[in-house]
PDB file of C-alpha atoms in Angstrom:
ATOM      1  CA  MET A  96     -13.899 -11.244   8.679  1.00  0.00           C
ATOM      2  CA  SER A  97     -17.174 -12.044  10.207  1.00  0.00           C
ATOM      3  CA  GLU A  98     -18.941 -15.189   9.013  1.00  0.00           C
ATOM      4  CA  GLN A  99     -22.329 -13.491   8.642  1.00  0.00           C
ATOM      5  CA  HIS A 100     -23.404 -13.725   4.959  1.00  0.00           C
ATOM      6  CA  THR A 101     -26.476 -13.121   3.009  1.00  0.00           C
ATOM      7  CA  THR A 102     -27.869 -15.248   0.181  1.00  0.00           C
ATOM      8  CA  HIS A 103     -28.271 -13.637  -3.245  1.00  0.00           C
ATOM      9  CA  SER A 104     -31.530 -15.245  -4.513  1.00  0.00           C
ATOM     10  CA  SER A 105     -31.029 -14.964  -8.225  1.00  0.00           C
ATOM     11  CA  LEU A 106     -27.440 -16.405  -8.243  1.00  0.00           C
ATOM     12  CA  ASN A 107     -27.931 -18.742  -5.231  1.00  0.00           C
ATOM     13  CA  LEU A 108     -24.539 -17.671  -3.835  1.00  0.00           C
ATOM     14  CA  ILE A 109     -23.539 -16.821  -0.392  1.00  0.00           C
ATOM     15  CA  LEU A 110     -22.351 -13.176  -0.357  1.00  0.00           C
ATOM     16  CA  PRO A 111     -21.004 -11.096   2.606  1.00  0.00           C
ATOM     17  CA  LYS A 112     -22.989  -8.265   3.972  1.00  0.00           C
ATOM     18  CA  PRO A 113     -21.950  -4.916   2.314  1.00  0.00           C
ATOM     19  CA  ALA A 114     -20.747  -3.528   5.574  1.00  0.00           C
ATOM     20  CA  GLU A 115     -19.989  -5.150   8.913  1.00  0.00           C
ATOM     21  CA  LEU A 116     -18.918  -3.988  12.387  1.00  0.00           C
ATOM     22  CA  VAL A 117     -16.328  -6.523  13.787  1.00  0.00           C
ATOM     23  CA  THR A 118     -14.635  -6.860  17.064  1.00  0.00           C
ATOM     24  CA  LEU A 119     -11.244  -8.615  16.372  1.00  0.00           C
ATOM     25  CA  PRO A 120      -9.928 -11.446  18.697  1.00  0.00           C
ATOM     26  CA  SER A 121      -6.655 -10.872  20.266  1.00  0.00           C
ATOM     27  CA  SER A 122      -5.346 -13.969  18.375  1.00  0.00           C
ATOM     28  CA  MET A 123      -4.201 -13.681  14.830  1.00  0.00           C
ATOM     29  CA  ASN A 124      -6.521 -15.128  12.130  1.00  0.00           C
ATOM     30  CA  CYS A 125      -5.650 -15.750   8.424  1.00  0.00           C
ATOM     31  CA  HIS A 126      -7.850 -16.272   5.350  1.00  0.00           C
ATOM     32  CA  ASP A 127      -8.516 -14.960   1.825  1.00  0.00           C
ATOM     33  CA  HIS A 128     -11.735 -14.492  -0.232  1.00  0.00           C
ATOM     34  CA  ASP A 129     -12.848 -13.743  -3.691  1.00  0.00           C
ATOM     35  CA  TYR A 130     -14.004 -10.195  -3.053  1.00  0.00           C
ATOM     36  CA  THR A 131     -12.212  -6.969  -2.109  1.00  0.00           C
ATOM     37  CA  GLN A 132     -12.521  -5.391   1.461  1.00  0.00           C
ATOM     38  CA  ILE A 133     -11.866  -1.896   2.784  1.00  0.00           C
ATOM     39  CA  VAL A 134     -11.079  -2.142   6.545  1.00  0.00           C
ATOM     40  CA  ILE A 135     -11.275   0.886   8.725  1.00  0.00           C
ATOM     41  CA  GLY A 136     -10.146   1.004  12.360  1.00  0.00           C
ATOM     42  CA  LEU A 137     -12.761   2.338  14.777  1.00  0.00           C
ATOM     43  CA  LYS A 138     -11.521   1.537  18.325  1.00  0.00           C
ATOM     44  CA  GLY A 139      -8.410   0.072  19.801  1.00  0.00           C
ATOM     45  CA  ARG A 140      -5.517  -1.150  17.657  1.00  0.00           C
ATOM     46  CA  ALA A 141      -5.296  -4.015  15.227  1.00  0.00           C
ATOM     47  CA  GLU A 142      -2.478  -5.708  13.412  1.00  0.00           C
ATOM     48  CA  PHE A 143      -2.873  -6.591   9.661  1.00  0.00           C
ATOM     49  CA  ASP A 144      -0.695  -8.471   7.253  1.00  0.00           C
ATOM     50  CA  VAL A 145      -1.743  -8.139   3.636  1.00  0.00           C
ATOM     51  CA  ASN A 146       0.214 -10.299   1.272  1.00  0.00           C
ATOM     52  CA  GLY A 147       3.268 -10.116   3.477  1.00  0.00           C
ATOM     53  CA  TYR A 148       3.114  -6.389   4.145  1.00  0.00           C
ATOM     54  CA  GLY A 149       2.173  -5.735   7.791  1.00  0.00           C
ATOM     55  CA  ASN A 150       1.061  -2.628   9.651  1.00  0.00           C
ATOM     56  CA  PHE A 151      -1.100  -1.407  12.544  1.00  0.00           C
ATOM     57  CA  VAL A 152      -4.670  -0.071  12.005  1.00  0.00           C
ATOM     58  CA  GLY A 153      -6.116   2.197  14.608  1.00  0.00           C
ATOM     59  CA  PRO A 154      -9.034   4.743  14.639  1.00  0.00           C
ATOM     60  CA  GLY A 155      -9.043   6.710  11.378  1.00  0.00           C
ATOM     61  CA  GLN A 156      -6.744   4.280   9.634  1.00  0.00           C
ATOM     62  CA  GLY A 157      -7.370   1.411   7.319  1.00  0.00           C
ATOM     63  CA  CYS A 158      -6.308  -1.024   4.690  1.00  0.00           C
ATOM     64  CA  VAL A 159      -7.445  -2.457   1.406  1.00  0.00           C
ATOM     65  CA  VAL A 160      -7.653  -6.208   1.074  1.00  0.00           C
ATOM     66  CA  THR A 161      -7.902  -7.077  -2.555  1.00  0.00           C
ATOM     67  CA  SER A 162      -9.603 -10.091  -3.876  1.00  0.00           C
ATOM     68  CA  GLY A 163      -7.597 -13.283  -3.389  1.00  0.00           C
ATOM     69  CA  SER A 164      -5.086 -11.569  -1.106  1.00  0.00           C
ATOM     70  CA  ALA A 165      -3.871 -13.700   1.789  1.00  0.00           C
ATOM     71  CA  HIS A 166      -4.239 -11.671   4.966  1.00  0.00           C
ATOM     72  CA  ALA A 167      -3.864 -12.016   8.693  1.00  0.00           C
ATOM     73  CA  PHE A 168      -5.460  -9.867  11.335  1.00  0.00           C
ATOM     74  CA  GLY A 169      -5.871  -9.578  15.090  1.00  0.00           C
ATOM     75  CA  GLY A 170      -6.522  -7.171  17.872  1.00  0.00           C
ATOM     76  CA  VAL A 171      -3.547  -5.661  19.687  1.00  0.00           C
ATOM     77  CA  VAL A 172      -5.398  -3.687  22.337  1.00  0.00           C
ATOM     78  CA  ASP A 173      -8.205  -5.155  24.387  1.00  0.00           C
ATOM     79  CA  LYS A 174     -11.244  -4.314  22.140  1.00  0.00           C
ATOM     80  CA  SER A 175     -10.267  -3.701  18.594  1.00  0.00           C
ATOM     81  CA  ASP A 176     -13.310  -2.668  16.581  1.00  0.00           C
ATOM     82  CA  ILE A 177     -13.230  -2.239  12.765  1.00  0.00           C
ATOM     83  CA  LEU A 178     -15.668  -1.444   9.957  1.00  0.00           C
ATOM     84  CA  VAL A 179     -15.393  -3.876   7.009  1.00  0.00           C
ATOM     85  CA  LEU A 180     -16.773  -2.783   3.638  1.00  0.00           C
ATOM     86  CA  ASN A 181     -17.202  -5.839   1.530  1.00  0.00           C
ATOM     87  CA  LEU A 182     -17.116  -4.740  -2.204  1.00  0.00           C
ATOM     88  CA  PRO A 183     -19.207  -6.544  -4.764  1.00  0.00           C
ATOM     89  CA  VAL A 184     -17.661  -9.261  -6.863  1.00  0.00           C
ATOM     90  CA  PRO A 185     -16.192  -7.992 -10.095  1.00  0.00           C
ATOM     91  CA  SER A 186     -19.196  -8.711 -12.269  1.00  0.00           C
ATOM     92  CA  GLN A 187     -21.329  -6.454 -10.002  1.00  0.00           C
ATOM     93  CA  VAL A 188     -19.126  -3.357  -9.850  1.00  0.00           C
ATOM     94  CA  GLU A 189     -17.508  -1.038 -12.218  1.00  0.00           C
ATOM     95  CA  PRO A 190     -14.366  -2.974 -13.470  1.00  0.00           C
ATOM     96  CA  LEU A 191     -12.029   0.252 -13.457  1.00  0.00           C
ATOM     97  CA  MET A 192     -12.607   0.748  -9.720  1.00  0.00           C
ATOM     98  CA  LEU A 193     -11.654  -2.791  -8.880  1.00  0.00           C
ATOM     99  CA  GLN A 194      -8.753  -2.666 -11.302  1.00  0.00           C
ATOM    100  CA  LYS A 195      -7.394   0.364  -9.430  1.00  0.00           C
ATOM    101  CA  PHE A 196      -7.713  -1.506  -6.062  1.00  0.00           C
ATOM    102  CA  ASN A 197      -6.020  -4.554  -7.503  1.00  0.00           C
ATOM    103  CA  GLU A 198      -3.114  -2.412  -8.875  1.00  0.00           C
ATOM    104  CA  LEU A 199      -2.215  -0.922  -5.413  1.00  0.00           C
ATOM    105  CA  ASN A 200       1.250  -1.518  -4.490  1.00  0.00           C
ATOM    106  CA  GLN A 201       2.121  -2.687  -0.913  1.00  0.00           C
ATOM    107  CA  SER A 202       2.932   0.941   0.240  1.00  0.00           C
ATOM    108  CA  GLU A 203      -0.604   1.967  -0.796  1.00  0.00           C
ATOM    109  CA  VAL A 204      -2.511  -0.786   0.971  1.00  0.00           C
ATOM    110  CA  TYR A 205      -2.705   1.128   4.255  1.00  0.00           C
ATOM    111  CA  PHE A 206      -4.173   4.646   4.564  1.00  0.00           C
ATOM    112  CA  GLN A 207      -5.151   7.379   6.978  1.00  0.00           C
ATOM    113  CA  LEU A 208      -8.504   9.131   6.754  1.00  0.00           C
ATOM    114  CA  ASP A 209      -8.954  12.855   7.175  1.00  0.00           C
ATOM    115  CA  VAL A 210     -11.023  14.324   9.870  1.00  0.00           C
ATOM    116  CA  GLN A 211     -14.103  14.990   7.725  1.00  0.00           C
ATOM    117  CA  ILE A 212     -14.257  11.320   6.445  1.00  0.00           C
ATOM    118  CA  GLN A 213     -13.766  10.062  10.028  1.00  0.00           C
ATOM    119  CA  ARG A 214     -16.874  12.074  11.136  1.00  0.00           C
ATOM    120  CA  LEU A 215     -18.876  10.525   8.272  1.00  0.00           C
ATOM    121  CA  ILE A 216     -17.669   7.061   9.220  1.00  0.00           C
ATOM    122  CA  HIS A 217     -18.691   7.526  12.900  1.00  0.00           C
ATOM    123  CA  LEU A 218     -22.129   8.658  11.686  1.00  0.00           C
ATOM    124  CA  LEU A 219     -22.431   5.591   9.468  1.00  0.00           C
ATOM    125  CA  VAL A 220     -21.333   3.336  12.373  1.00  0.00           C
ATOM    126  CA  ALA A 221     -23.983   4.904  14.626  1.00  0.00           C
ATOM    127  CA  GLU A 222     -26.733   4.178  12.015  1.00  0.00           C
ATOM    128  CA  MET A 223     -25.420   0.682  11.511  1.00  0.00           C
ATOM    129  CA  GLN A 224     -25.563  -0.031  15.343  1.00  0.00           C
ATOM    130  CA  ALA A 225     -29.053   1.560  15.577  1.00  0.00           C
ATOM    131  CA  SER A 226     -30.337  -0.509  12.587  1.00  0.00           C
ATOM    132  CA  PRO A 227     -28.214  -3.625  12.226  1.00  0.00           C
ATOM    133  CA  ASP A 228     -30.578  -5.412   9.832  1.00  0.00           C
ATOM    134  CA  ASP A 229     -30.636  -2.498   7.332  1.00  0.00           C
ATOM    135  CA  LEU A 230     -28.386  -3.600   4.491  1.00  0.00           C
ATOM    136  CA  LEU A 231     -29.063  -0.453   2.507  1.00  0.00           C
ATOM    137  CA  LEU A 232     -27.058   1.670   4.878  1.00  0.00           C
TER     138      LEU A 232
END
């Protein structure tokens, strides 16, 4: 998504920030990467295509983009804001969790959050906006 990255000093690798707030352009973009992302719609409406399976993502909705999945994305409504959670590379996270993400079939890639989780996400977003350099959030 966003090209802001941090450098992991001991491995000398460029890693994405753990969480990012992104405003999507209205044009479609396409890429892939070697880490898994969870994308959550905050404002507006975005179109996603993950490995050929397309859907819209709006507030309270989201999708899982597994490591190596080709995906396209773009804003459909004027200002489409999303929260992107960049999961650690497989060697840094519990293998079982990543295995479960990678085994999702196409119908499970997109999801709807319940009201309580949406409230928690809004609190997290407010904290991220108030302290954009705090990577521990």
